[in-house]
Coordinates of C-alpha atoms in Angstrom, one line a residue:
M1 CA 156.7 -117.5 68.2
T2 CA 153.5 -119.7 68.7
F3 CA 153.1 -123.2 70.1
H4 CA 150.2 -125.0 69.8
L5 CA 148.9 -128.0 72.6
L6 CA 146.4 -130.5 73.3
L7 CA 145.3 -131.0 76.8
D8 CA 142.9 -133.6 78.3
P9 CA 139.7 -132.2 79.9
K10 CA 141.4 -132.3 83.6
G11 CA 144.5 -129.8 81.7
R12 CA 147.0 -132.0 81.5
V13 CA 149.7 -131.9 78.2
N14 CA 148.2 -134.8 75.9
F15 CA 149.7 -133.9 72.8
F16 CA 152.3 -130.8 71.4
G17 CA 154.9 -130.3 68.4
D18 CA 158.6 -130.4 68.6
D19 CA 158.9 -126.7 68.1
L20 CA 157.7 -127.0 72.1
L21 CA 160.0 -129.5 73.2
E22 CA 162.9 -127.9 71.3
W23 CA 161.8 -124.5 72.8
S24 CA 161.8 -125.5 75.7
G25 CA 164.3 -128.1 76.6
H26 CA 162.4 -130.7 77.7
N27 CA 161.9 -134.2 76.1
T28 CA 158.9 -135.8 75.7
S29 CA 158.4 -137.7 79.3
Q30 CA 158.7 -134.8 81.2
L31 CA 155.8 -132.6 79.1
R32 CA 153.4 -134.9 79.0
G33 CA 151.1 -135.5 81.6
S34 CA 151.9 -132.6 83.5
S35 CA 149.5 -130.1 84.6
I36 CA 149.7 -126.7 82.0
T37 CA 149.5 -124.9 86.0
E38 CA 152.7 -126.3 86.6
F39 CA 154.1 -123.9 83.9
L40 CA 152.6 -120.7 85.3
D41 CA 152.7 -117.8 87.1
T42 CA 150.3 -118.6 90.7
G43 CA 147.7 -116.4 90.4
D44 CA 147.3 -117.0 86.5
G45 CA 147.7 -121.3 87.6
A46 CA 144.6 -120.3 89.5
T47 CA 142.6 -118.8 87.0
V48 CA 143.2 -121.7 84.4
Q49 CA 142.5 -124.2 87.5
R50 CA 139.2 -122.4 87.9
F51 CA 138.0 -122.9 84.0
L52 CA 139.1 -126.2 84.1
D53 CA 136.9 -126.8 87.1
D54 CA 133.9 -124.6 85.8
R55 CA 134.2 -126.3 82.1
S56 CA 134.1 -123.3 80.3
A57 CA 134.2 -123.0 76.6
K58 CA 137.0 -120.7 76.0
L59 CA 139.8 -118.5 78.3
E60 CA 142.2 -115.8 77.6
V61 CA 145.2 -114.9 80.2
R62 CA 148.4 -112.9 79.8
S63 CA 150.8 -115.2 81.9
A64 CA 154.4 -115.4 83.2
I65 CA 155.9 -119.0 81.7
L66 CA 158.2 -121.0 83.6
F67 CA 160.3 -124.5 82.5
P68 CA 163.0 -125.6 84.3
D69 CA 165.3 -125.6 81.5
R70 CA 165.1 -122.4 80.8
D71 CA 166.8 -119.3 83.0
E72 CA 164.2 -117.1 83.6
P73 CA 160.3 -116.8 83.0
H74 CA 159.4 -115.6 79.5
Y75 CA 155.9 -113.7 79.1
A76 CA 152.7 -115.5 76.5
D77 CA 149.3 -114.9 75.6
I78 CA 147.6 -118.0 75.9
T79 CA 144.2 -119.2 74.5
L80 CA 142.3 -122.6 75.8
T81 CA 139.3 -123.5 74.0
R82 CA 137.1 -126.6 74.7
T83 CA 136.8 -129.0 71.4
D84 CA 133.6 -130.0 72.7
Q85 CA 131.2 -128.1 75.3
Q86 CA 130.3 -131.1 77.5
G87 CA 134.0 -131.3 78.8
G88 CA 136.1 -132.9 75.8
M89 CA 139.9 -131.8 75.3
I90 CA 141.3 -128.6 75.3
M91 CA 143.0 -126.7 72.5
V92 CA 145.7 -124.4 73.5
S93 CA 148.2 -121.8 71.6
L94 CA 150.8 -120.1 73.5
T95 CA 152.7 -117.4 72.1
I96 CA 155.5 -116.0 73.3
L97 CA 156.4 -112.7 73.7
D98 CA 159.7 -112.7 74.9
Q99 CA 161.0 -109.8 72.2
Q100 CA 158.7 -106.9 74.3
A101 CA 160.2 -108.1 77.1
Q102 CA 163.4 -107.9 76.1
K103 CA 163.4 -104.6 74.1
L104 CA 161.6 -103.2 77.8
K105 CA 164.6 -104.7 79.6
E106 CA 167.0 -103.2 76.9
V107 CA 165.3 -99.7 76.9
N108 CA 165.5 -99.4 80.8
A109 CA 168.9 -100.6 80.9
D110 CA 170.0 -97.7 78.8
L111 CA 168.0 -95.5 80.5
F112 CA 169.1 -95.9 84.3
A113 CA 172.9 -95.8 82.8
G114 CA 173.8 -92.4 82.9
Q115 CA 172.0 -91.7 86.2
L116 CA 173.8 -89.5 88.3
S117 CA 172.7 -91.4 91.4
G118 CA 173.4 -94.9 92.1
V119 CA 171.7 -97.9 90.4
I120 CA 171.1 -101.6 91.7
H121 CA 169.4 -104.0 89.3
L122 CA 167.6 -106.9 90.2
D123 CA 165.8 -109.7 87.6
A124 CA 161.7 -110.6 88.5
S125 CA 163.0 -112.6 91.3
G126 CA 164.5 -109.7 93.4
K127 CA 168.2 -111.4 92.3
V128 CA 170.8 -108.3 91.9
T129 CA 172.5 -108.8 88.5
S130 CA 174.3 -104.8 88.2
I131 CA 174.9 -101.6 89.3
N132 CA 176.4 -98.7 87.9
K133 CA 180.1 -97.0 88.9
Q134 CA 178.3 -94.4 91.3
L135 CA 177.0 -97.0 93.4
T136 CA 180.1 -98.3 94.1
A137 CA 182.0 -94.8 93.9
D138 CA 178.9 -93.3 97.1
T139 CA 179.4 -96.9 98.9
G140 CA 181.9 -98.6 98.1
H141 CA 180.1 -101.9 97.1
T142 CA 180.8 -103.9 94.7
L143 CA 178.4 -106.1 92.2
S144 CA 179.8 -109.5 94.1
T145 CA 179.3 -108.0 97.5
L146 CA 175.6 -107.2 96.5
Q147 CA 175.0 -110.3 94.8
Q148 CA 175.9 -112.0 98.5
G149 CA 173.8 -110.1 99.9
A150 CA 172.0 -107.4 99.0
L151 CA 170.7 -106.4 102.7
T152 CA 174.5 -105.9 103.9
L153 CA 173.7 -102.0 102.4
I154 CA 170.3 -101.4 104.3
P155 CA 171.0 -101.0 108.3
P156 CA 168.4 -103.8 110.6
R157 CA 166.2 -100.4 111.4
Y158 CA 165.3 -99.9 108.3
R159 CA 164.9 -103.6 106.8
Y160 CA 161.4 -104.2 107.4
K161 CA 160.4 -101.3 105.6
V162 CA 162.7 -101.9 102.7
L163 CA 160.8 -105.6 102.4
K164 CA 157.5 -103.8 102.9
C165 CA 158.1 -100.8 99.9
F166 CA 159.7 -104.6 98.1
A167 CA 156.7 -106.3 98.1
E168 CA 154.6 -103.7 97.3
A169 CA 156.5 -103.1 93.8
R170 CA 156.8 -106.5 93.1
T171 CA 152.6 -107.2 93.7
K172 CA 151.3 -103.6 92.9
G173 CA 153.2 -102.3 90.1
Q174 CA 154.0 -98.9 92.4
A175 CA 157.4 -97.4 93.3
C176 CA 158.2 -96.6 96.7
T177 CA 160.9 -93.5 98.0
F178 CA 161.7 -92.6 101.4
D179 CA 165.1 -91.2 103.0
M180 CA 167.0 -93.9 104.9
E181 CA 170.5 -94.2 105.9
A182 CA 172.9 -96.7 104.1
V183 CA 175.8 -98.8 105.0
T184 CA 179.3 -98.0 103.6
D185 CA 181.6 -101.1 102.2
R186 CA 183.4 -98.9 105.7
I187 CA 180.6 -99.6 108.0
K188 CA 179.8 -96.2 107.9
L189 CA 176.4 -94.8 107.2
L190 CA 175.7 -92.5 104.6
H191 CA 172.2 -90.7 104.0
V192 CA 170.4 -91.5 100.8
N193 CA 167.3 -91.7 99.4
L194 CA 166.0 -94.9 98.1
T195 CA 163.2 -95.2 95.3
I196 CA 162.2 -99.0 94.2
I197 CA 160.7 -98.6 91.0
P198 CA 159.3 -101.8 89.2
V199 CA 159.6 -102.0 85.6
L200 CA 155.9 -103.3 84.4
L201 CA 155.3 -105.3 81.6
N202 CA 151.2 -106.5 80.6
G203 CA 150.6 -105.1 84.3
R204 CA 153.4 -107.4 85.9
A205 CA 156.7 -106.5 86.9
I206 CA 159.9 -108.0 85.1
E207 CA 162.3 -106.4 86.6
Y208 CA 163.4 -103.6 89.4
Y209 CA 165.4 -100.4 89.7
L210 CA 166.8 -99.0 93.1
M211 CA 167.7 -95.7 92.8
V212 CA 170.3 -95.0 95.9
S213 CA 170.9 -91.1 95.7
N214 CA 173.5 -89.4 97.8
I215 CA 171.6 -86.7 100.4
T216 CA 174.2 -85.7 102.6
E217 CA 174.3 -82.6 101.4
R218 CA 170.5 -82.2 101.7
V219 CA 170.7 -83.4 105.2
S220 CA 173.4 -81.0 106.1
L221 CA 171.2 -78.1 104.1
Q222 CA 168.4 -78.9 106.4
K223 CA 170.6 -79.3 109.6
N224 CA 171.7 -76.1 108.9
L225 CA 168.0 -74.6 108.4
K226 CA 167.3 -76.0 111.5
K227 CA 169.6 -73.9 113.4
L228 CA 168.7 -70.9 111.1
S229 CA 164.7 -71.5 112.2
L230 CA 166.3 -71.3 116.3
V231 CA 167.2 -67.9 115.6
A232 CA 164.3 -67.2 112.7
D233 CA 161.3 -67.5 115.1
K234 CA 162.6 -64.9 117.2
I235 CA 162.0 -62.6 114.8
T236 CA 159.0 -61.1 113.8
D237 CA 158.9 -61.0 110.0
G238 CA 158.3 -63.7 108.6
V239 CA 161.5 -65.6 107.1
M240 CA 161.1 -67.9 104.2
V241 CA 163.8 -70.3 102.7
L242 CA 163.5 -71.6 99.3
N243 CA 165.8 -74.9 97.8
S244 CA 167.8 -73.9 94.3
T245 CA 164.7 -75.1 92.5
F246 CA 162.7 -72.2 94.5
E247 CA 160.4 -74.9 96.1
I248 CA 160.1 -73.6 100.0
E249 CA 162.5 -75.4 102.8
F250 CA 161.7 -73.4 106.0
I251 CA 159.3 -71.0 106.9
N252 CA 159.1 -69.4 110.4
D253 CA 156.5 -68.6 112.9
G254 CA 156.4 -65.3 111.8
F255 CA 155.7 -66.2 108.7
T256 CA 152.9 -68.3 110.1
Q257 CA 151.1 -65.0 112.2
I258 CA 151.2 -63.2 109.0
S259 CA 150.0 -64.9 106.3
G260 CA 148.1 -68.2 108.5
F261 CA 149.6 -70.8 106.1
T262 CA 151.7 -73.3 108.6
F263 CA 155.0 -75.0 108.4
D264 CA 153.6 -77.9 106.2
D265 CA 151.4 -76.6 104.5
A266 CA 154.3 -74.4 102.8
I267 CA 156.5 -77.0 102.4
G268 CA 157.8 -78.3 98.9
R269 CA 155.4 -75.7 97.2
G270 CA 156.1 -73.0 95.3
L271 CA 156.2 -69.2 96.3
N272 CA 153.7 -68.3 93.7
Q273 CA 151.2 -71.0 95.2
V274 CA 151.8 -69.9 99.3
L275 CA 150.9 -66.5 98.7
S276 CA 148.5 -66.5 95.8
L277 CA 150.2 -63.9 94.0
G278 CA 148.0 -64.3 90.3
N279 CA 149.5 -63.7 86.9
E280 CA 150.7 -60.5 87.8
G281 CA 152.9 -61.5 90.6
A282 CA 154.0 -64.9 88.7
E283 CA 155.8 -62.4 86.0
R284 CA 157.5 -60.1 88.4
T285 CA 158.4 -63.8 91.0
A286 CA 160.1 -64.8 87.3
E287 CA 162.0 -61.7 86.7
A288 CA 163.4 -62.1 90.4
R289 CA 164.2 -65.8 89.8
D290 CA 166.5 -64.6 87.2
N291 CA 168.0 -62.0 89.3
L292 CA 168.8 -64.4 91.9
T293 CA 170.3 -66.9 89.9
N294 CA 172.8 -64.7 88.5
G295 CA 173.5 -63.1 92.8
R296 CA 171.5 -60.4 92.6
S297 CA 168.8 -59.3 96.0
M298 CA 166.0 -58.1 95.0
E299 CA 162.7 -56.2 97.1
L300 CA 159.5 -56.5 95.8
E301 CA 155.9 -55.1 97.1
M302 CA 153.0 -57.5 96.6
Q303 CA 149.8 -57.9 97.2
C304 CA 149.5 -61.7 98.5
E305 CA 146.5 -63.6 100.2
K306 CA 146.7 -65.4 103.5
K307 CA 145.0 -68.7 104.0
D308 CA 141.9 -67.4 104.9
G309 CA 141.7 -65.8 101.4
A310 CA 142.1 -62.1 103.0
G311 CA 144.3 -59.6 100.9
Y312 CA 147.6 -58.5 102.5
W313 CA 150.6 -55.9 100.8
N314 CA 153.8 -57.8 102.1
L315 CA 157.3 -56.4 101.3
L316 CA 159.6 -59.6 100.1
R317 CA 163.6 -59.2 100.2
L318 CA 165.0 -61.7 98.8
T319 CA 168.8 -62.7 99.1
P320 CA 170.2 -65.7 97.1
I321 CA 172.8 -67.5 98.9
M322 CA 175.6 -68.7 96.3
N323 CA 177.8 -71.5 96.8
E324 CA 181.7 -72.1 95.7
Q325 CA 180.5 -72.5 92.1
G326 CA 178.5 -69.1 91.8
K327 CA 175.3 -71.1 91.4
M328 CA 172.5 -70.4 93.6
E329 CA 172.0 -73.1 96.4
M330 CA 169.1 -71.1 98.8
C331 CA 167.2 -68.1 99.1
V332 CA 166.1 -66.4 102.1
V333 CA 162.8 -64.2 101.9
I334 CA 161.6 -61.5 103.9
H335 CA 158.0 -60.9 104.5
T336 CA 157.0 -57.7 105.8
D337 CA 153.3 -57.3 106.2
I338 CA 152.8 -53.3 104.6
T339 CA 149.1 -53.0 104.6
E340 CA 148.8 -50.2 107.1
K341 CA 151.3 -48.5 104.8
K342 CA 149.9 -49.1 101.8
M343 CA 146.4 -48.6 103.1
A344 CA 147.4 -44.8 104.2
E345 CA 149.3 -44.2 101.0
L346 CA 146.2 -45.0 98.7
E347 CA 144.2 -42.8 101.7
L348 CA 146.9 -40.1 100.7
R349 CA 146.8 -40.6 97.0
L350 CA 142.7 -40.1 97.3
L351 CA 143.2 -37.6 99.5
A352 CA 145.7 -35.5 96.8
D353 CA 142.8 -36.6 93.6
D354 CA 140.5 -35.3 95.8
L355 CA 142.1 -32.2 96.4
Y356 CA 143.3 -31.9 92.7
R357 CA 139.7 -32.2 91.6
Q358 CA 138.2 -29.8 94.2
N359 CA 140.7 -26.9 92.6
K360 CA 140.4 -27.6 89.2
E361 CA 136.2 -27.6 89.7
L362 CA 136.9 -24.1 92.4
H363 CA 138.8 -22.5 89.5
Q364 CA 136.2 -24.1 87.3
F365 CA 133.4 -22.7 89.4
A366 CA 135.2 -19.4 89.8
Y367 CA 135.2 -18.7 85.7
I368 CA 131.6 -19.9 85.3
V369 CA 130.7 -17.3 88.6
S370 CA 132.2 -14.1 86.6
H371 CA 131.3 -15.1 83.1
N372 CA 128.0 -16.1 83.9
M373 CA 127.1 -13.4 86.6
R374 CA 128.6 -10.3 85.0
S375 CA 126.1 -9.9 82.2
P376 CA 123.4 -9.8 84.5
V377 CA 124.6 -7.8 87.5
A378 CA 125.9 -5.4 84.9
N379 CA 122.2 -5.1 83.4
I380 CA 120.9 -4.7 86.9
V381 CA 123.3 -2.1 87.2
G382 CA 122.9 -0.4 84.7
L383 CA 119.0 -0.3 84.8
A384 CA 119.4 1.1 88.4
N385 CA 121.1 3.9 86.9
L386 CA 118.3 4.5 84.5
L387 CA 115.6 4.8 87.2
E388 CA 117.8 7.2 89.0
I389 CA 118.3 9.4 85.8
F390 CA 114.5 8.9 84.8
K391 CA 113.0 9.3 87.6
D392 CA 110.3 11.6 86.3
D393 CA 109.9 10.0 83.3
P394 CA 107.4 7.5 84.3
E395 CA 106.9 5.9 80.3
T396 CA 110.7 5.4 80.7
Q397 CA 110.9 4.3 84.3
S398 CA 108.2 1.3 83.4
Q399 CA 110.2 0.0 80.6
T400 CA 113.3 0.2 82.9
L401 CA 111.5 -2.0 85.6
A402 CA 111.0 -4.5 83.5
E403 CA 114.1 -5.2 81.9
L404 CA 115.5 -5.1 85.2
T405 CA 112.6 -7.5 86.2
K406 CA 114.1 -10.0 83.6
S407 CA 117.7 -9.5 84.5
V408 CA 116.9 -10.1 88.0
N409 CA 115.4 -13.4 86.8
N410 CA 118.5 -14.2 84.6
L411 CA 120.2 -13.8 87.8
D412 CA 118.2 -16.2 90.0
T413 CA 118.5 -18.5 87.2
V414 CA 122.0 -18.4 87.3
I415 CA 122.4 -18.7 90.7
K416 CA 120.1 -21.8 90.9
D417 CA 122.3 -23.5 88.2
L418 CA 125.5 -22.5 90.6
S419 CA 124.0 -23.9 93.5
Y420 CA 123.0 -27.4 91.5
I421 CA 126.4 -27.8 90.0
L422 CA 128.1 -27.3 93.9
T423 CA 125.3 -30.0 95.4
V424 CA 126.5 -32.5 92.2
N425 CA 130.3 -32.2 93.0
N426 CA 130.2 -32.2 96.6
A427 CA 128.0 -35.4 95.9
S428 CA 129.0 -38.4 98.9
K429 CA 129.7 -41.5 98.3
D430 CA 127.3 -42.7 100.7
L431 CA 124.5 -41.3 98.3
L432 CA 120.8 -43.9 99.4
K433 CA 121.1 -46.4 97.4
E434 CA 118.6 -48.8 96.7
P435 CA 117.6 -52.0 94.1
V436 CA 116.5 -49.9 90.9
N437 CA 114.1 -51.6 88.0
F438 CA 115.7 -49.9 85.2
Q439 CA 113.1 -50.6 83.1
D440 CA 110.1 -49.3 85.2
M441 CA 112.3 -46.2 86.2
L442 CA 112.7 -45.5 82.1
Q443 CA 109.0 -45.8 81.6
Q444 CA 109.2 -42.8 84.2
V445 CA 111.3 -41.0 82.3
L446 CA 109.5 -41.3 78.8
I447 CA 106.5 -40.1 80.5
D448 CA 108.2 -37.5 81.6
L449 CA 109.3 -36.7 77.8
Q450 CA 105.9 -37.6 76.9
Q451 CA 105.1 -33.9 75.2
P452 CA 108.8 -33.6 73.0
I453 CA 108.7 -37.4 72.2
L454 CA 105.1 -37.4 70.5
L455 CA 106.3 -33.7 68.6
N456 CA 109.3 -35.4 67.2
D457 CA 107.4 -38.4 66.5
A458 CA 110.5 -40.0 68.3
E459 CA 110.9 -43.9 68.2
I460 CA 112.2 -45.4 71.5
T461 CA 113.7 -49.1 71.7
I462 CA 113.7 -50.2 75.2
S463 CA 116.1 -54.1 76.0
S464 CA 113.1 -56.2 77.0
K465 CA 116.3 -57.9 79.0
P466 CA 115.0 -57.4 83.1
L467 CA 117.7 -55.7 85.2
I468 CA 118.0 -54.2 88.9
I469 CA 120.3 -52.1 89.8
R470 CA 121.3 -50.6 93.3
T471 CA 121.7 -47.3 92.4
N472 CA 120.4 -43.9 93.9
R473 CA 117.1 -43.4 91.8
A474 CA 116.7 -39.6 91.3
Y475 CA 120.5 -39.5 90.0
L476 CA 119.4 -42.4 87.9
H477 CA 116.3 -40.7 86.7
S478 CA 118.0 -37.8 85.7
I479 CA 121.1 -39.2 83.5
F480 CA 118.4 -40.6 81.2
Y481 CA 116.1 -38.2 81.2
N482 CA 119.5 -35.7 79.7
L483 CA 120.4 -38.4 77.5
I484 CA 117.2 -39.1 76.0
S485 CA 116.3 -35.8 76.1
N486 CA 119.1 -34.7 73.6
G487 CA 118.5 -37.5 71.8
I488 CA 115.6 -36.2 70.5
K489 CA 117.0 -32.0 70.8
Y490 CA 119.7 -32.8 68.8
R491 CA 117.7 -34.5 65.9
S492 CA 119.0 -34.8 62.6
R493 CA 117.0 -34.9 59.3
Q494 CA 115.9 -38.1 60.0
T495 CA 112.5 -39.3 62.7
P496 CA 114.5 -39.4 65.8
Y497 CA 115.0 -43.4 66.8
I498 CA 117.0 -44.1 69.8
K499 CA 117.8 -47.7 71.4
I500 CA 118.6 -48.2 75.0
D501 CA 120.0 -51.8 76.0
H502 CA 122.7 -53.0 78.8
Y503 CA 125.0 -55.9 79.0
Q504 CA 127.2 -57.2 82.1
T505 CA 130.8 -57.2 82.5
N506 CA 132.9 -58.9 85.3
E507 CA 132.9 -55.0 87.3
H508 CA 130.2 -53.1 85.9
T509 CA 126.7 -53.2 84.3
V510 CA 126.9 -51.1 80.8
I511 CA 123.8 -49.4 79.4
Y512 CA 123.9 -47.9 76.2
V513 CA 122.0 -45.1 74.8
A514 CA 122.3 -44.6 70.8
D515 CA 120.5 -42.4 68.8
N516 CA 120.7 -41.1 65.1
G517 CA 120.9 -37.9 65.8
K518 CA 123.7 -34.8 64.3
G519 CA 126.2 -36.6 66.2
I520 CA 129.5 -34.7 67.8
D521 CA 133.2 -33.8 66.2
L522 CA 135.0 -35.6 68.7
N523 CA 138.2 -34.8 67.7
K524 CA 136.9 -31.0 68.0
H525 CA 135.0 -31.0 70.8
G526 CA 135.5 -34.5 72.9
H527 CA 137.7 -32.1 75.2
E528 CA 134.6 -29.8 76.4
M529 CA 131.9 -31.9 75.8
F530 CA 131.8 -32.5 79.5
K531 CA 132.5 -29.3 80.7
P532 CA 129.0 -26.8 82.0
Y533 CA 127.8 -24.5 79.6
K534 CA 129.3 -25.6 76.9
R535 CA 127.1 -25.7 73.4
F536 CA 128.4 -27.0 70.3
D537 CA 125.2 -26.2 68.6
F538 CA 123.3 -22.8 69.0
K539 CA 120.6 -23.4 67.1
V540 CA 118.9 -25.5 69.5
E541 CA 117.8 -23.7 72.4
G542 CA 119.5 -24.5 76.1
K543 CA 122.1 -24.2 78.6
G544 CA 124.7 -26.6 78.4
L545 CA 124.4 -28.3 81.3
G546 CA 123.1 -32.0 79.9
L547 CA 126.0 -33.5 79.6
F548 CA 127.8 -32.2 82.3
L549 CA 125.2 -33.2 85.2
V550 CA 125.1 -36.7 83.4
K551 CA 128.5 -37.1 83.6
S552 CA 128.9 -35.5 87.2
H553 CA 125.7 -37.6 88.2
I554 CA 127.6 -41.2 87.0
E555 CA 130.6 -40.1 88.3
A556 CA 128.9 -39.7 91.8
L557 CA 127.6 -42.9 91.9
G558 CA 131.1 -44.3 91.3
G559 CA 130.8 -45.2 87.5
H560 CA 132.0 -43.4 84.5
L561 CA 130.8 -42.5 81.1
T562 CA 132.1 -42.7 77.8
V563 CA 130.7 -41.5 74.1
K564 CA 131.6 -42.8 70.7
S565 CA 129.8 -39.8 67.6
E566 CA 129.4 -39.6 64.3
L567 CA 129.2 -35.7 62.7
Q568 CA 125.7 -37.1 60.8
K569 CA 125.4 -40.6 61.8
G570 CA 124.7 -40.6 65.8
S571 CA 126.1 -40.5 69.2
T572 CA 126.5 -43.4 71.7
F573 CA 126.9 -42.4 75.3
Y574 CA 127.8 -46.0 77.5
V575 CA 126.9 -45.7 81.3
K576 CA 128.7 -47.6 83.6
I577 CA 127.5 -48.5 87.2
P578 CA 129.9 -50.5 89.6
L579 CA 128.1 -53.4 90.2
L580 CA 128.8 -53.5 94.3

């Protein structure tokens, strides 16, 4: 609905139609000569007055308008346009927005009608217009008693705070909530939460709802928690109480000592937020929540974080407290710092793993000793016997001594190899580590392998991306010396081609060496390829120690080795070295 008016330069109504007279309820003498600012909201009236004083060309404003014969304000879009820039007559277009405001009120009325809390409705001027049944059930007050004076519900010590909140809701459009005591019809005090909610249309409050929620049970629970806190504060373990929605309502000093979180830090937050449990922890606590809501206690060992970010192990014992209806009313959580216990378990497990590894390596070493030393020792014994038998035959003795020398040299080689294997297996995690320029180290490896590279016309491609690794230089040199050497040695019919590149993960630097050699049947040999003295191609000279040493060196550096390979299509070895 739109009306048109004509104002004189001072903003007085000069011309209007009969439709405005009919809608407003005014007669001609009441409306003609009145200032338009008389019918507008105070703030918007001042805006229009500035338009008149400044002789501006055009103004658009949305305002509440009120004619004396209409019961309540109506909202309208108002456009004022000067017909003459020099200060002549002003054309006004007035578009009423009653239907929008009425629809908003109906929607909100339906929304609040089903509330389980008490509800009081006030109009734009702050007058009580209706209440719901729950408010009467909780407080005993009726609509007529509250219309006589809504403040009868509010004890004197809370009235200033309520009026201040109502003023903020009216002027700023902000909701306000706080706990207080309300006066019932029997002059008794009832613990409630009061929430004042303004309903806004185009940025202005057109009505208000007061939510009055009975919180007697919550206050009683808090009093019980206070009593519990007197006991809990004497306990060295952490004590936490969660409400029915698993929000923290209480912690004791023991929990503060364990985690560093104060009472104010924790209250109202979830268990996962305070303990920084992460995704895995959140999944486990979600499972625990299902058990607790069904009345089943739980124990969980979780890795948590203190307020300062330090990690610790926490044993959580969760016990649900059920009400008469069988629903969880609260949950008591006992926290015990078990970091020392978990560290002892970890050390014990690492020790057991180390003992298992050493025992396995000892069996393997014993096999190597018996297998690899048997032949040269048997040869030496046999040749020594021949020397005794043919001591008078110079020619035979000469030949026997030559063979004896070979056997002794073979035995010496085996002993050196075994000594080196022992050295690698016993490598400490405290190896000297230093920043190593990977490209520079590779250039030294290629210099050392210059002869086989030239003889086989091998092509080797190295990534130009810079890489600095904090590691042991000698071990890194040995790893890539053996991998590149194997890529050339076990060549296919093609010219050897080896590619070396690297990339980063969150935890490792990964360097891969890819070749186009003969490849390895991993299904057949994969479980043995990193064992010492294991060879699968006897056409190529070697001892079978290269890959064993590569894997041993990498593990001594705290990393690990994986391989992808296919016969006649080459192999790719992935060297993963930890970032720290």
